[in-house]
Short mmCIF file of C-alpha atoms and ligand atoms in Angstrom, two decimals:
data_model
loop_
_atom_site.label_atom_id
_atom_site.label_comp_id
_atom_site.label_asym_id
_atom_site.label_seq_id
_atom_site.Cartn_x
_atom_site.Cartn_y
_atom_site.Cartn_z
CA UNK A 7 10.28 -28.29 -6.35
CA UNK A 8 13.53 -25.94 -6.90
CA UNK A 9 13.84 -22.03 -7.36
CA UNK A 10 13.82 -20.42 -10.52
CA UNK A 11 17.25 -19.36 -11.92
CA UNK A 12 17.81 -15.47 -10.60
CA UNK A 13 18.52 -13.17 -14.23
CA UNK A 14 22.18 -12.32 -15.35
CA UNK A 15 20.74 -8.78 -14.79
CA UNK A 16 19.33 -9.57 -11.99
CA UNK A 17 22.33 -10.81 -10.14
CA UNK A 18 24.62 -7.54 -11.94
CA UNK A 19 21.44 -4.65 -9.86
CA UNK A 20 22.31 -6.95 -6.77
CA UNK A 21 25.76 -5.99 -7.33
CA UNK A 22 25.85 -2.65 -7.95
CA UNK A 23 26.64 0.45 -5.19
CA UNK A 24 23.23 1.71 -5.07
CA UNK A 25 22.38 5.04 -3.45
CA UNK A 26 19.82 7.55 -4.97
CA UNK A 27 18.42 8.01 -8.10
CA UNK A 28 18.48 12.20 -8.27
CA UNK A 29 17.61 14.66 -11.53
CA UNK A 30 17.53 11.27 -13.64
CA UNK A 31 20.86 9.59 -12.77
CA UNK A 32 21.93 7.44 -10.05
CA UNK A 33 24.14 9.69 -7.49
CA UNK A 34 26.26 7.55 -4.48
CA UNK A 35 25.25 9.34 -1.68
CA UNK A 36 27.21 12.10 -0.17
CA UNK A 37 27.34 11.44 3.73
CA UNK A 38 24.81 8.93 4.06
CA UNK A 39 25.39 5.25 6.21
CA UNK A 40 25.24 2.18 4.51
CA UNK A 41 22.61 -0.11 4.76
CA UNK A 42 22.61 -3.83 4.19
CA UNK A 43 20.01 -4.97 2.41
CA UNK A 44 18.58 -8.37 3.71
CA UNK A 45 16.89 -12.04 1.41
CA UNK A 46 14.34 -12.69 4.07
CA UNK A 47 14.46 -16.28 3.56
CA UNK A 48 18.15 -17.45 4.73
CA UNK A 49 18.76 -14.16 6.89
CA UNK A 50 21.54 -13.16 3.72
CA UNK A 51 22.97 -9.62 3.19
CA UNK A 52 22.35 -9.20 -0.96
CA UNK A 53 23.21 -5.99 -1.49
CA UNK A 54 24.06 -2.63 0.38
CA UNK A 55 22.32 0.43 -0.18
CA UNK A 56 23.95 3.87 1.10
CA UNK A 57 20.97 6.10 2.71
CA UNK A 58 20.69 9.70 2.01
CA UNK A 59 22.32 13.09 4.13
CA UNK A 60 21.13 16.29 4.20
CA UNK A 61 23.11 17.64 0.92
CA UNK A 62 21.22 14.62 -0.86
CA UNK A 63 18.20 15.54 0.37
CA UNK A 64 18.76 19.14 -0.58
CA UNK A 65 19.72 18.05 -3.99
CA UNK A 66 16.44 16.24 -4.61
CA UNK A 67 14.01 17.77 -3.75
CA UNK A 68 15.41 21.10 -5.79
CA UNK A 69 15.29 19.02 -8.96
CA UNK A 70 11.73 18.34 -8.38
CA UNK A 71 11.18 22.21 -7.86
CA UNK A 72 13.12 22.36 -11.22
CA UNK A 73 11.42 19.84 -13.17
CA UNK A 74 7.82 20.81 -11.54
CA UNK A 75 8.03 24.71 -12.93
CA UNK A 76 9.88 23.34 -16.31
CA UNK A 77 10.49 20.44 -17.88
CA UNK A 78 6.99 18.90 -16.18
CA UNK A 79 5.07 21.93 -16.52
CA UNK A 80 6.20 22.06 -20.84
CA UNK A 81 5.11 18.29 -20.52
CA UNK A 82 0.83 18.49 -21.48
CA UNK A 83 -1.18 16.27 -20.10
CA UNK A 84 -1.13 14.50 -23.85
CA UNK A 85 2.57 13.29 -23.58
CA UNK A 86 2.25 12.62 -19.59
CA UNK A 87 -0.67 10.13 -20.55
CA UNK A 88 1.43 8.81 -23.19
CA UNK A 89 4.67 8.60 -21.37
CA UNK A 90 2.97 7.00 -18.28
CA UNK A 91 1.97 4.02 -20.32
CA UNK A 92 5.07 3.71 -21.50
CA UNK A 93 7.04 2.91 -18.19
CA UNK A 94 3.70 0.66 -17.66
CA UNK A 95 4.96 -0.79 -21.16
CA UNK A 96 8.25 -0.94 -19.52
CA UNK A 97 7.68 -2.52 -16.03
CA UNK A 98 6.14 -5.49 -18.12
CA UNK A 99 8.84 -5.35 -20.44
CA UNK A 100 11.27 -5.64 -17.59
CA UNK A 101 8.98 -7.36 -15.58
CA UNK A 102 10.54 -11.15 -14.30
CA UNK A 103 13.90 -8.60 -12.95
CA UNK A 104 11.73 -6.30 -10.78
CA UNK A 105 9.28 -9.32 -10.00
CA UNK A 106 13.39 -11.38 -8.61
CA UNK A 107 14.87 -7.97 -7.35
CA UNK A 108 10.97 -7.94 -5.31
CA UNK A 109 11.07 -11.35 -3.47
CA UNK A 110 15.01 -11.34 -3.04
CA UNK A 111 14.64 -7.83 -0.73
CA UNK A 112 10.78 -8.73 0.98
CA UNK A 113 9.82 -11.75 0.65
CA UNK A 114 7.10 -12.10 -1.74
CA UNK A 115 6.41 -15.21 -3.62
CA UNK A 116 7.52 -14.59 -7.48
CA UNK A 117 4.17 -15.16 -8.15
CA UNK A 118 3.16 -12.45 -6.12
CA UNK A 119 5.58 -10.15 -7.31
CA UNK A 120 4.90 -11.16 -11.01
CA UNK A 121 0.68 -10.53 -10.57
CA UNK A 122 0.77 -6.70 -8.14
CA UNK A 123 4.99 -5.85 -8.63
CA UNK A 124 4.33 -5.88 -12.27
CA UNK A 125 1.00 -6.51 -13.67
CA UNK A 126 -1.37 -4.20 -11.49
CA UNK A 127 1.61 -1.78 -11.49
CA UNK A 128 1.92 -1.63 -15.13
CA UNK A 129 -2.58 -1.55 -14.91
CA UNK A 130 -2.66 1.16 -12.18
CA UNK A 131 -0.29 3.14 -14.56
CA UNK A 132 -2.57 2.84 -17.43
CA UNK A 133 -5.71 3.04 -15.03
CA UNK A 134 -3.90 6.68 -14.59
CA UNK A 135 -2.50 7.65 -17.39
CA UNK A 136 -6.18 8.00 -18.59
CA UNK A 137 -6.70 11.05 -16.60
CA UNK A 138 -3.71 13.14 -17.74
CA UNK A 139 -6.46 14.24 -19.97
CA UNK A 140 -9.66 14.58 -17.84
CA UNK A 141 -8.53 16.76 -14.96
CA UNK A 142 -10.54 19.96 -15.33
CA UNK A 143 -11.62 22.83 -13.63
CA UNK A 144 -15.47 23.62 -13.60
CA UNK A 145 -17.36 27.28 -15.36
CA UNK A 146 -19.86 28.59 -13.43
CA UNK A 147 -22.07 31.85 -13.17
CA UNK A 148 -21.55 34.63 -9.29
CA UNK A 149 -24.83 34.67 -8.46
CA UNK A 150 -25.19 38.86 -6.28
CA UNK A 151 -27.19 40.84 -8.71
CA UNK A 152 -25.51 44.03 -10.94
CA UNK A 153 -25.34 46.82 -9.22
CA UNK A 154 -24.32 49.10 -12.71
CA UNK A 155 -24.68 46.83 -15.52
CA UNK A 156 -21.50 45.15 -15.22
CA UNK A 157 -21.47 41.01 -15.42
CA UNK A 158 -19.44 38.54 -13.79
CA UNK A 159 -18.00 35.18 -14.50
CA UNK A 160 -16.50 32.73 -13.16
CA UNK A 161 -14.20 29.91 -13.78
CA UNK A 162 -11.78 27.31 -11.18
CA UNK A 163 -8.20 25.53 -12.72
CA UNK A 164 -7.20 22.19 -11.00
CA UNK A 165 -3.58 22.96 -10.31
CA UNK A 166 -1.29 20.43 -9.28
CA UNK A 167 0.55 21.37 -6.05
CA UNK A 168 4.27 21.44 -6.08
CA UNK A 169 7.18 18.91 -5.02
CA UNK A 170 5.19 15.33 -3.48
CA UNK A 171 6.93 13.46 -0.98
CA UNK A 172 5.72 9.90 -1.41
CA UNK A 173 7.14 7.22 1.72
CA UNK A 174 6.40 4.24 0.84
CA UNK A 175 6.30 1.06 3.45
CA UNK A 176 8.17 -2.67 2.31
CA UNK A 177 5.16 -5.03 1.82
CA UNK A 178 4.37 -3.69 -2.10
CA UNK A 179 7.52 -1.52 -3.33
CA UNK A 180 7.10 -1.29 -6.65
CA UNK A 181 3.35 -0.87 -6.17
CA UNK A 182 2.65 1.36 -3.55
CA UNK A 183 5.38 3.44 -5.15
CA UNK A 184 3.30 3.27 -8.53
CA UNK A 185 0.55 4.53 -6.60
CA UNK A 186 2.54 8.03 -6.20
CA UNK A 187 4.01 8.10 -9.00
CA UNK A 188 1.10 8.02 -11.61
CA UNK A 189 -1.09 10.51 -9.00
CA UNK A 190 1.90 12.75 -8.75
CA UNK A 191 2.39 13.06 -12.56
CA UNK A 192 -0.73 12.82 -14.00
CA UNK A 193 -1.30 15.72 -11.68
CA UNK A 194 1.09 17.44 -12.95
CA UNK A 195 3.47 17.35 -9.80
CA UNK A 196 7.17 16.34 -9.38
CA UNK A 197 8.02 13.54 -6.56
CA UNK A 198 10.78 12.26 -3.60
CA UNK A 199 9.57 8.82 -3.02
CA UNK A 200 11.03 7.36 -0.61
CA UNK A 201 11.69 3.12 -0.19
CA UNK A 202 11.55 1.35 2.79
CA UNK A 203 15.80 0.70 3.74
CA UNK A 204 14.03 -3.27 3.73
CA UNK A 205 13.00 -3.14 -0.21
CA UNK A 206 14.58 -0.37 -1.68
CA UNK A 207 15.92 -1.82 -5.02
CA UNK A 208 13.53 -2.18 -7.15
CA UNK A 209 12.68 1.49 -6.82
CA UNK A 210 15.64 2.20 -8.27
CA UNK A 211 15.00 0.49 -11.27
CA UNK A 212 12.55 1.77 -11.22
CA UNK A 213 13.97 5.01 -12.00
CA UNK A 214 15.80 4.17 -14.82
CA UNK A 215 12.58 2.77 -16.99
CA UNK A 216 10.70 6.11 -15.77
CA UNK A 217 13.29 7.81 -17.78
CA UNK A 218 14.05 5.98 -20.84
CA UNK A 219 10.06 6.20 -20.81
CA UNK A 220 10.42 9.86 -20.99
CA UNK A 221 9.90 10.81 -17.87
CA UNK A 222 11.93 14.30 -17.40
CA UNK A 223 14.79 14.17 -15.18
CA UNK A 224 14.23 15.63 -11.71
CA UNK A 225 10.62 14.87 -11.98
CA UNK A 226 10.51 11.38 -10.08
CA UNK A 227 13.76 11.24 -7.69
CA UNK A 228 14.56 8.08 -5.14
CA UNK A 229 16.28 9.28 -2.28
CA UNK A 230 17.03 5.58 0.07
CA UNK A 231 17.69 5.46 3.51
CA UNK A 232 15.95 4.70 6.83
CA UNK A 233 12.95 6.56 8.26
CA UNK A 234 15.00 9.78 9.07
CA UNK A 235 15.35 10.58 5.63
CA UNK A 236 12.00 10.58 5.51
CA UNK A 237 11.49 12.98 8.71
CA UNK A 238 14.13 15.23 6.97
CA UNK A 239 11.97 15.24 3.75
CA UNK A 240 8.92 16.20 5.33
CA UNK A 241 10.40 19.66 7.15
CA UNK A 242 11.34 20.16 3.95
CA UNK A 243 9.63 23.63 3.02
CA UNK A 244 9.36 23.11 -0.70
CA UNK A 245 7.74 19.78 -0.16
CA UNK A 246 3.89 20.39 -0.78
CA UNK A 247 2.21 16.64 -0.47
CA UNK A 248 3.32 14.19 1.97
CA UNK A 249 1.40 10.89 0.34
CA UNK A 250 2.65 8.63 3.20
CA UNK A 251 2.03 4.40 3.52
CA UNK A 252 2.73 2.41 6.62
CA UNK A 253 2.16 2.53 9.69
CA UNK A 254 -0.38 4.30 12.76
CA UNK A 255 2.26 5.32 15.29
CA UNK A 256 4.31 6.48 12.42
CA UNK A 257 1.31 7.70 9.72
CA UNK A 258 0.94 10.18 13.01
CA UNK A 259 4.13 11.08 13.07
CA UNK A 260 4.48 12.46 9.95
CA UNK A 261 0.66 13.72 9.97
CA UNK A 262 1.94 15.90 12.52
CA UNK A 263 5.29 17.19 11.44
CA UNK A 264 3.80 18.22 7.75
CA UNK A 265 1.38 20.37 9.70
CA UNK A 266 3.62 22.33 11.87
CA UNK A 267 6.07 21.89 8.42
CA UNK A 268 4.23 24.38 6.39
CA UNK A 269 0.53 23.43 7.37
CA UNK A 270 1.73 20.43 3.94
CA UNK A 271 -1.50 18.19 3.13
CA UNK A 272 -1.18 15.08 3.88
CA UNK A 273 -2.68 11.79 2.71
CA UNK A 274 -1.89 9.38 4.67
CA UNK A 275 -3.07 5.54 4.49
CA UNK A 276 -2.35 3.21 7.92
CA UNK A 277 -2.70 -0.28 9.06
CA UNK A 278 -6.07 -1.96 9.53
CA UNK A 279 -7.35 -4.50 11.75
CA UNK A 280 -10.04 -5.86 8.94
CA UNK A 281 -13.48 -7.98 10.07
CA UNK A 282 -14.41 -10.32 8.23
CA UNK A 283 -17.70 -11.67 9.23
CA UNK A 284 -19.73 -14.76 8.34
CA UNK A 285 -23.62 -14.86 8.24
CA UNK A 286 -26.04 -17.66 9.36
CA UNK A 287 -26.65 -18.38 5.34
CA UNK A 288 -22.87 -17.80 4.62
CA UNK A 289 -21.41 -20.15 1.97
CA UNK A 290 -18.11 -21.45 4.44
CA UNK A 291 -16.44 -23.30 1.75
CA UNK A 292 -16.05 -20.20 -0.37
CA UNK A 293 -15.99 -17.73 1.98
CA UNK A 294 -13.21 -19.40 3.88
CA UNK A 295 -11.33 -19.84 0.52
CA UNK A 296 -11.90 -16.52 0.05
CA UNK A 297 -10.45 -15.45 3.55
CA UNK A 298 -7.82 -18.17 2.98
CA UNK A 299 -6.25 -15.74 0.14
CA UNK A 300 -6.90 -12.58 0.99
CA UNK A 301 -5.42 -13.13 4.75
CA UNK A 302 -2.49 -15.21 4.58
CA UNK A 303 -1.71 -13.75 0.75
CA UNK A 304 2.26 -12.25 0.80
CA UNK A 305 1.91 -14.18 4.88
CA UNK A 306 -0.59 -11.33 5.64
CA UNK A 307 1.07 -8.36 5.34
CA UNK A 308 -1.01 -6.43 3.49
CA UNK A 309 -2.94 -3.77 4.87
CA UNK A 310 -6.14 -4.42 3.37
CA UNK A 311 -6.64 -8.06 4.42
CA UNK A 312 -9.06 -9.85 7.16
CA UNK A 313 -7.00 -10.99 10.51
CA UNK A 314 -10.07 -11.12 12.57
CA UNK A 315 -13.06 -13.43 11.84
CA UNK A 316 -16.78 -13.60 13.37
CA UNK A 317 -19.41 -16.66 12.89
CA UNK A 318 -22.63 -17.67 13.48
CA UNK A 319 -21.80 -20.32 16.24
CA UNK A 320 -23.99 -22.59 14.25
CA UNK A 321 -21.36 -22.05 11.99
CA UNK A 322 -18.31 -22.61 14.00
CA UNK A 323 -17.56 -26.30 14.02
CA UNK A 324 -17.71 -25.95 10.31
CA UNK A 325 -15.63 -23.05 9.59
CA UNK A 326 -13.04 -23.88 11.23
CA UNK A 327 -12.13 -27.95 10.31
CA UNK A 328 -11.84 -26.00 6.80
CA UNK A 329 -9.23 -23.21 7.98
CA UNK A 330 -7.44 -26.37 9.65
CA UNK A 331 -7.93 -28.51 6.44
CA UNK A 332 -6.61 -25.62 3.83
CA UNK A 333 -3.84 -24.66 6.31
CA UNK A 334 -2.44 -27.52 6.94
CA UNK A 335 -1.81 -28.25 3.22
CA UNK A 336 0.17 -24.90 2.63
CA UNK A 337 3.26 -24.93 0.81
CA UNK A 338 5.60 -23.86 2.93
CA UNK A 339 9.93 -22.94 1.55
CA UNK A 340 11.57 -20.71 -0.61
CA UNK A 341 8.82 -17.75 -2.62
CA UNK A 342 11.37 -17.93 -5.77
CA UNK A 343 10.37 -21.78 -5.64
CA UNK A 344 7.21 -21.22 -7.72
CA UNK A 345 5.61 -24.16 -6.13
CA UNK A 346 5.12 -22.79 -2.76
CA UNK A 347 2.06 -20.52 -1.80
CA UNK A 348 3.86 -19.78 1.88
CA UNK A 349 7.16 -17.75 2.22
CA UNK A 350 9.13 -15.35 5.34
CA UNK A 351 8.15 -12.67 7.00
CA UNK A 352 10.17 -9.51 5.23
CA UNK A 353 12.58 -8.86 8.09
CA UNK A 354 13.51 -8.79 11.29
CA UNK A 355 11.60 -6.56 13.14
CA UNK A 356 8.42 -8.37 11.15
CA UNK A 357 9.44 -11.17 12.59
CA UNK A 358 9.76 -10.44 15.47
CA UNK A 359 6.48 -9.16 16.26
CA UNK A 360 4.62 -11.61 14.44
CA UNK A 361 5.80 -14.26 16.93
CA UNK A 362 5.42 -12.57 19.68
CA UNK A 363 1.71 -12.19 18.74
CA UNK A 364 1.78 -15.91 18.69
CA UNK A 365 3.07 -16.02 22.01
CA UNK A 366 -0.10 -14.01 22.67
CA UNK A 367 -2.68 -16.56 20.76
CA UNK A 368 -1.12 -19.39 22.41
CA UNK A 369 -1.46 -17.66 25.79
CA UNK A 370 -4.88 -15.73 25.82
CA UNK A 371 -6.68 -17.46 22.93
CA UNK A 372 -6.57 -21.09 21.18
CA UNK A 373 -4.42 -21.83 18.56
CA UNK A 374 -6.64 -24.00 16.36
CA UNK A 375 -3.77 -24.35 13.48
CA UNK A 376 -0.71 -23.26 13.26
CA UNK A 377 1.20 -20.96 16.23
CA UNK A 378 4.73 -21.96 15.71
CA UNK A 379 7.87 -20.07 14.04
CA UNK A 380 9.40 -22.21 11.26
CA UNK A 381 12.69 -23.77 12.53
CA UNK A 382 15.11 -22.84 9.22
CA UNK A 383 17.23 -20.14 8.41
CA UNK A 384 15.12 -16.79 7.49
CA UNK A 385 11.93 -15.41 8.75
CA UNK A 386 9.28 -18.24 8.87
CA UNK A 387 6.81 -18.64 10.89
CA UNK A 388 3.17 -21.15 10.62
CA UNK A 389 -0.07 -19.62 9.07
CA UNK A 390 -2.38 -19.96 11.78
CA UNK A 391 -5.67 -19.31 13.10
CA UNK A 392 -6.42 -18.78 16.79
CA UNK A 393 -10.05 -19.53 18.59
CA UNK A 394 -11.11 -16.49 21.07
CA UNK A 395 -11.62 -16.51 24.64
CA UNK A 396 -13.87 -12.99 24.83
CA UNK A 397 -14.31 -10.15 22.47
CA UNK A 398 -11.84 -8.73 24.93
CA UNK A 399 -8.56 -10.94 23.11
CA UNK A 400 -5.68 -8.33 22.18
CA UNK A 401 -5.55 -10.39 19.08
CA UNK A 402 -9.10 -8.71 18.52
CA UNK A 403 -7.86 -5.77 18.17
CA UNK A 404 -4.16 -4.97 17.95
CA UNK A 405 -2.81 -5.46 14.21
CA UNK A 406 -0.13 -8.52 13.73
CA UNK A 407 0.23 -7.34 9.42
CA UNK A 408 0.86 -11.38 9.66
CA UNK A 409 -0.55 -14.80 9.25
CA UNK A 410 -2.70 -14.56 11.94
CA UNK A 411 -6.57 -14.89 11.68
CA UNK A 412 -8.83 -14.63 15.15
CA UNK A 413 -11.83 -16.19 15.40
CA UNK A 414 -15.33 -15.09 17.73
CA UNK A 415 -18.23 -16.71 17.60
CA UNK A 416 -21.37 -14.39 17.37
CA UNK A 417 -24.84 -15.07 17.94
CA UNK A 418 -26.78 -13.00 16.67
CA UNK A 419 -26.07 -10.21 13.67
CA UNK A 420 -27.43 -7.66 15.42
CA UNK A 421 -24.12 -7.92 17.50
CA UNK A 422 -21.82 -7.08 14.09
CA UNK A 423 -22.15 -3.94 14.02
CA UNK A 424 -20.79 -3.27 17.86
CA UNK A 425 -17.89 -6.00 17.26
CA UNK A 426 -16.49 -4.32 13.94
CA UNK A 427 -16.73 -1.19 15.23
CA UNK A 428 -14.96 -1.94 18.02
CA UNK A 429 -11.79 -0.97 16.74
CA UNK A 430 -9.72 2.00 15.95
CA UNK A 431 -8.74 1.30 12.47
CA UNK A 432 -11.13 1.62 9.46
CA UNK A 433 -9.52 -0.11 6.50
CA UNK A 434 -11.64 -3.04 5.49
CA UNK A 435 -14.62 -5.51 6.29
CA UNK A 436 -16.34 -8.07 4.50
CA UNK A 437 -19.78 -9.92 4.99
CA UNK A 438 -20.31 -13.29 3.78
CA UNK A 439 -23.82 -13.40 2.94
CA UNK A 440 -26.37 -14.92 0.03
CA UNK A 441 -28.95 -12.22 1.57
CA UNK A 442 -28.66 -9.36 -0.28
CA UNK A 443 -31.47 -7.34 2.04
CA UNK A 444 -28.97 -8.11 5.39
CA UNK A 445 -25.67 -7.04 3.54
CA UNK A 446 -27.20 -3.87 2.47
CA UNK A 447 -28.18 -3.09 6.00
CA UNK A 448 -25.40 -3.36 7.69
CA UNK A 449 -23.08 -1.62 5.32
CA UNK A 450 -23.48 1.90 6.22
CA UNK A 451 -23.13 0.30 10.36
CA UNK A 452 -19.69 -0.78 9.94
CA UNK A 453 -17.08 1.71 10.12
CA UNK A 454 -14.45 1.05 7.38
CA UNK A 455 -13.29 2.87 3.96
CA UNK A 456 -13.91 -0.48 2.06
CA UNK A 457 -17.36 -2.63 2.90
CA UNK A 458 -16.67 -6.16 0.17
CA UNK A 459 -19.56 -8.29 -0.17
CA UNK A 460 -18.23 -12.25 -0.57
CA UNK A 461 -15.15 -11.46 -1.28
CA UNK A 462 -11.78 -9.32 0.37
CA UNK A 463 -8.91 -7.30 -0.14
CA UNK A 464 -9.50 -6.24 -4.08
CA UNK A 465 -8.56 -2.75 -5.37
CA UNK A 466 -9.45 -2.25 -8.47
CA UNK A 467 -8.09 1.31 -9.51
CA UNK A 468 -11.19 2.68 -10.36
CA UNK A 469 -12.10 2.64 -7.01
CA UNK A 470 -11.61 4.57 -3.94
CA UNK A 471 -9.03 3.50 -1.54
CA UNK A 472 -8.23 4.54 1.99
CA UNK A 473 -8.83 4.29 5.54
CA UNK A 474 -11.63 6.09 8.51
CA UNK A 475 -10.55 6.60 12.16
CA UNK A 476 -6.75 5.38 12.65
CA UNK A 477 -6.86 3.47 9.65
CA UNK A 478 -5.92 7.02 7.26
CA UNK A 479 -7.54 10.07 5.96
CA UNK A 480 -7.34 10.56 2.05
CA UNK A 481 -8.15 8.52 -0.60
CA UNK A 482 -6.55 6.84 -3.74
CA UNK A 483 -7.97 5.83 -6.99
CA UNK A 484 -10.75 7.20 -9.10
CA UNK A 485 -11.33 10.28 -9.23
CA UNK A 486 -10.80 10.82 -5.78
CA UNK A 487 -6.79 11.62 -5.94
CA UNK A 488 -7.53 14.54 -7.43
CA UNK A 489 -8.45 17.07 -4.97
CA UNK A 490 -5.71 15.48 -2.72
CA UNK A 491 -2.69 16.39 -5.34
CA UNK A 492 -3.93 19.62 -6.97
CA UNK A 493 -4.48 23.21 -5.64
CA UNK A 494 -8.42 24.68 -6.56
CA UNK A 495 -7.66 28.17 -7.99
CA UNK A 496 -10.57 30.42 -8.66
CA UNK A 497 -10.66 33.00 -11.48
CA UNK A 498 -13.96 35.57 -11.72
CA UNK A 499 -13.75 38.32 -14.23
CA UNK A 500 -15.74 41.72 -14.26
CA UNK A 501 -16.98 42.83 -17.71
P1 NDP B 30 6.38 2.19 8.70
O1 NDP B 30 5.44 2.90 9.28
O2 NDP B 30 7.40 1.56 9.84
O3 NDP B 30 7.57 2.73 7.46
C1 NDP B 30 6.57 3.60 6.18
C2 NDP B 30 7.92 3.99 5.35
O4 NDP B 30 7.40 5.39 6.50
C3 NDP B 30 8.97 3.41 5.69
O5 NDP B 30 9.77 3.90 4.24
C4 NDP B 30 9.84 3.92 6.82
O6 NDP B 30 10.89 4.01 6.10
C5 NDP B 30 8.74 5.43 6.48
N1 NDP B 30 9.49 6.26 8.08
C6 NDP B 30 9.66 5.61 9.38
N2 NDP B 30 9.90 6.39 10.61
C7 NDP B 30 9.86 7.90 9.53
C8 NDP B 30 9.65 8.82 9.82
N3 NDP B 30 9.26 9.25 11.71
N4 NDP B 30 9.27 9.94 9.53
C9 NDP B 30 9.26 9.65 8.00
N5 NDP B 30 9.13 8.75 7.74
C10 NDP B 30 9.32 7.53 8.41
O7 NDP B 30 5.53 0.44 8.40
P2 NDP B 30 6.02 0.14 7.74
O8 NDP B 30 6.88 -0.39 6.26
O9 NDP B 30 6.51 -1.47 8.73
O10 NDP B 30 5.20 -1.00 6.92
C11 NDP B 30 3.88 -1.40 7.45
C12 NDP B 30 3.08 -0.72 7.94
O11 NDP B 30 1.48 -0.11 6.73
C13 NDP B 30 1.07 -0.97 8.81
O12 NDP B 30 1.30 -0.88 9.73
C14 NDP B 30 0.72 -1.57 7.70
O13 NDP B 30 -1.11 -1.75 7.46
C15 NDP B 30 1.06 -0.26 6.73
N6 NDP B 30 -0.36 -0.22 5.33
C16 NDP B 30 -1.12 0.37 4.78
C17 NDP B 30 -1.62 0.04 3.42
C18 NDP B 30 -2.59 1.30 3.16
O14 NDP B 30 -3.08 1.54 1.92
N7 NDP B 30 -3.38 1.99 4.23
C19 NDP B 30 -0.64 -0.44 2.72
C20 NDP B 30 0.11 -1.04 3.19
C21 NDP B 30 1.13 -0.72 4.05
P3 NDP B 30 12.03 2.82 7.05
O15 NDP B 30 11.16 1.48 6.53
O16 NDP B 30 13.13 3.03 6.36
O17 NDP B 30 10.99 2.72 7.94
#
């Protein structure tokens, strides 16, 4: 058990004086403060990044606007698709560098960085690239009768909205950044990305690869800094759309300021308190394996991950025993060690928040397994399962965004919709059963953007993804994203 060797280019990249990527090149910060980047596995500072000031924000938006009406507008849909495919190839070719940089900033296991930040990012880019040549309007025959023999015809055009501000959280910087880059560029928009202050490095490297792939200068800009930079971006009159992924409290502010700024369009992908329901006939081995895999991946810091588990009382003891056995065998340690299954939380505020929820678990519920922070450098806690004492336990209602699964037994399947819907959130839910009829009857009663059966947290680019209730508005993936990034222009012709 030992850590992998860092690549020389990763060591070199960490040493650079990082700031922003504007108009196709690295730019020093005009007036922003410097932020330390911390490795959550040991609490050490690994790099410095300068935050953006007013002048940097103005320059990035001006550059994106110039490309929107110029270089990117002149790039044909076919060329856009080719360029996004080339970027996917370059992400894979430079995959180990990106994976190592992301693991160092976020504490994500190196396996996950390779699989999601590299592999999935390339796959999503290729899916979106296919849309480049397929975004069209419709023709229609106007319906009112002719008065004096004249005729009418009409058609619609899908036109890109303009400059997009993409605001990215710290949990999957490259992959979530790529979702925004791909959707904006394939529809003909240009963008300014604001990564989280905790994980800014990989999107800077990606912006370099974008130039190498042929994305013209200005079509993709990256601005670093705290949430204040995101807030200022949203208020800018030349930003036509905001695509935000993050927490509910920040998402509410973002939605309000976008509306106040310029009736600016918003897509909000926010948090969740996602339920999994194990029906009386569930295959408990398969359900526990699936929920361990999806509930503790990246230490539970996944918006779509299950956090509350409803188990039929007849299967409760078996389920808890299997959870405890699986978690006790988990290898906890450095995310750069390929044998490790569970690493640190991503940053200090997130660690503090999860530790508070672990204390609450001890006080309000019954800890079945785990329950403590680990006495070692870095932001480590134990993967934890908790048994709720009542349906009102806070751990059944508040998003921890951490590795704490809270179990509640139930007696009748008919109780499940009320339990599952007793939440301000509505991102994902899962039903575990071999009784397809029961599953299909439950699906329409569940308030969630995605309902899984015998699986959880599987994101496929062809399947729309997004939340209802406080989990957000708008959809990514499939064809659903096209509406959010384009204006529908109607053209009528009299002849
Ligand atoms: P935050 O809401 O704290 O931050 C998200 C992004 O917004 C960061 O880049 C942040 O910058 C920036 N930001 C902070 N304040 C503002 C502001 N006032 N205006 C504009 N931008 C701002 O979320 P986290 O980064 O903590 O991410 C975790 C949350 O994201 C969880 O609740 C999780 O459920 C949700 N999430 C949802 C997903 C989905 O698809 N539904 C996917 C992934 C995460 P900075 O970090 O520098 O403060």
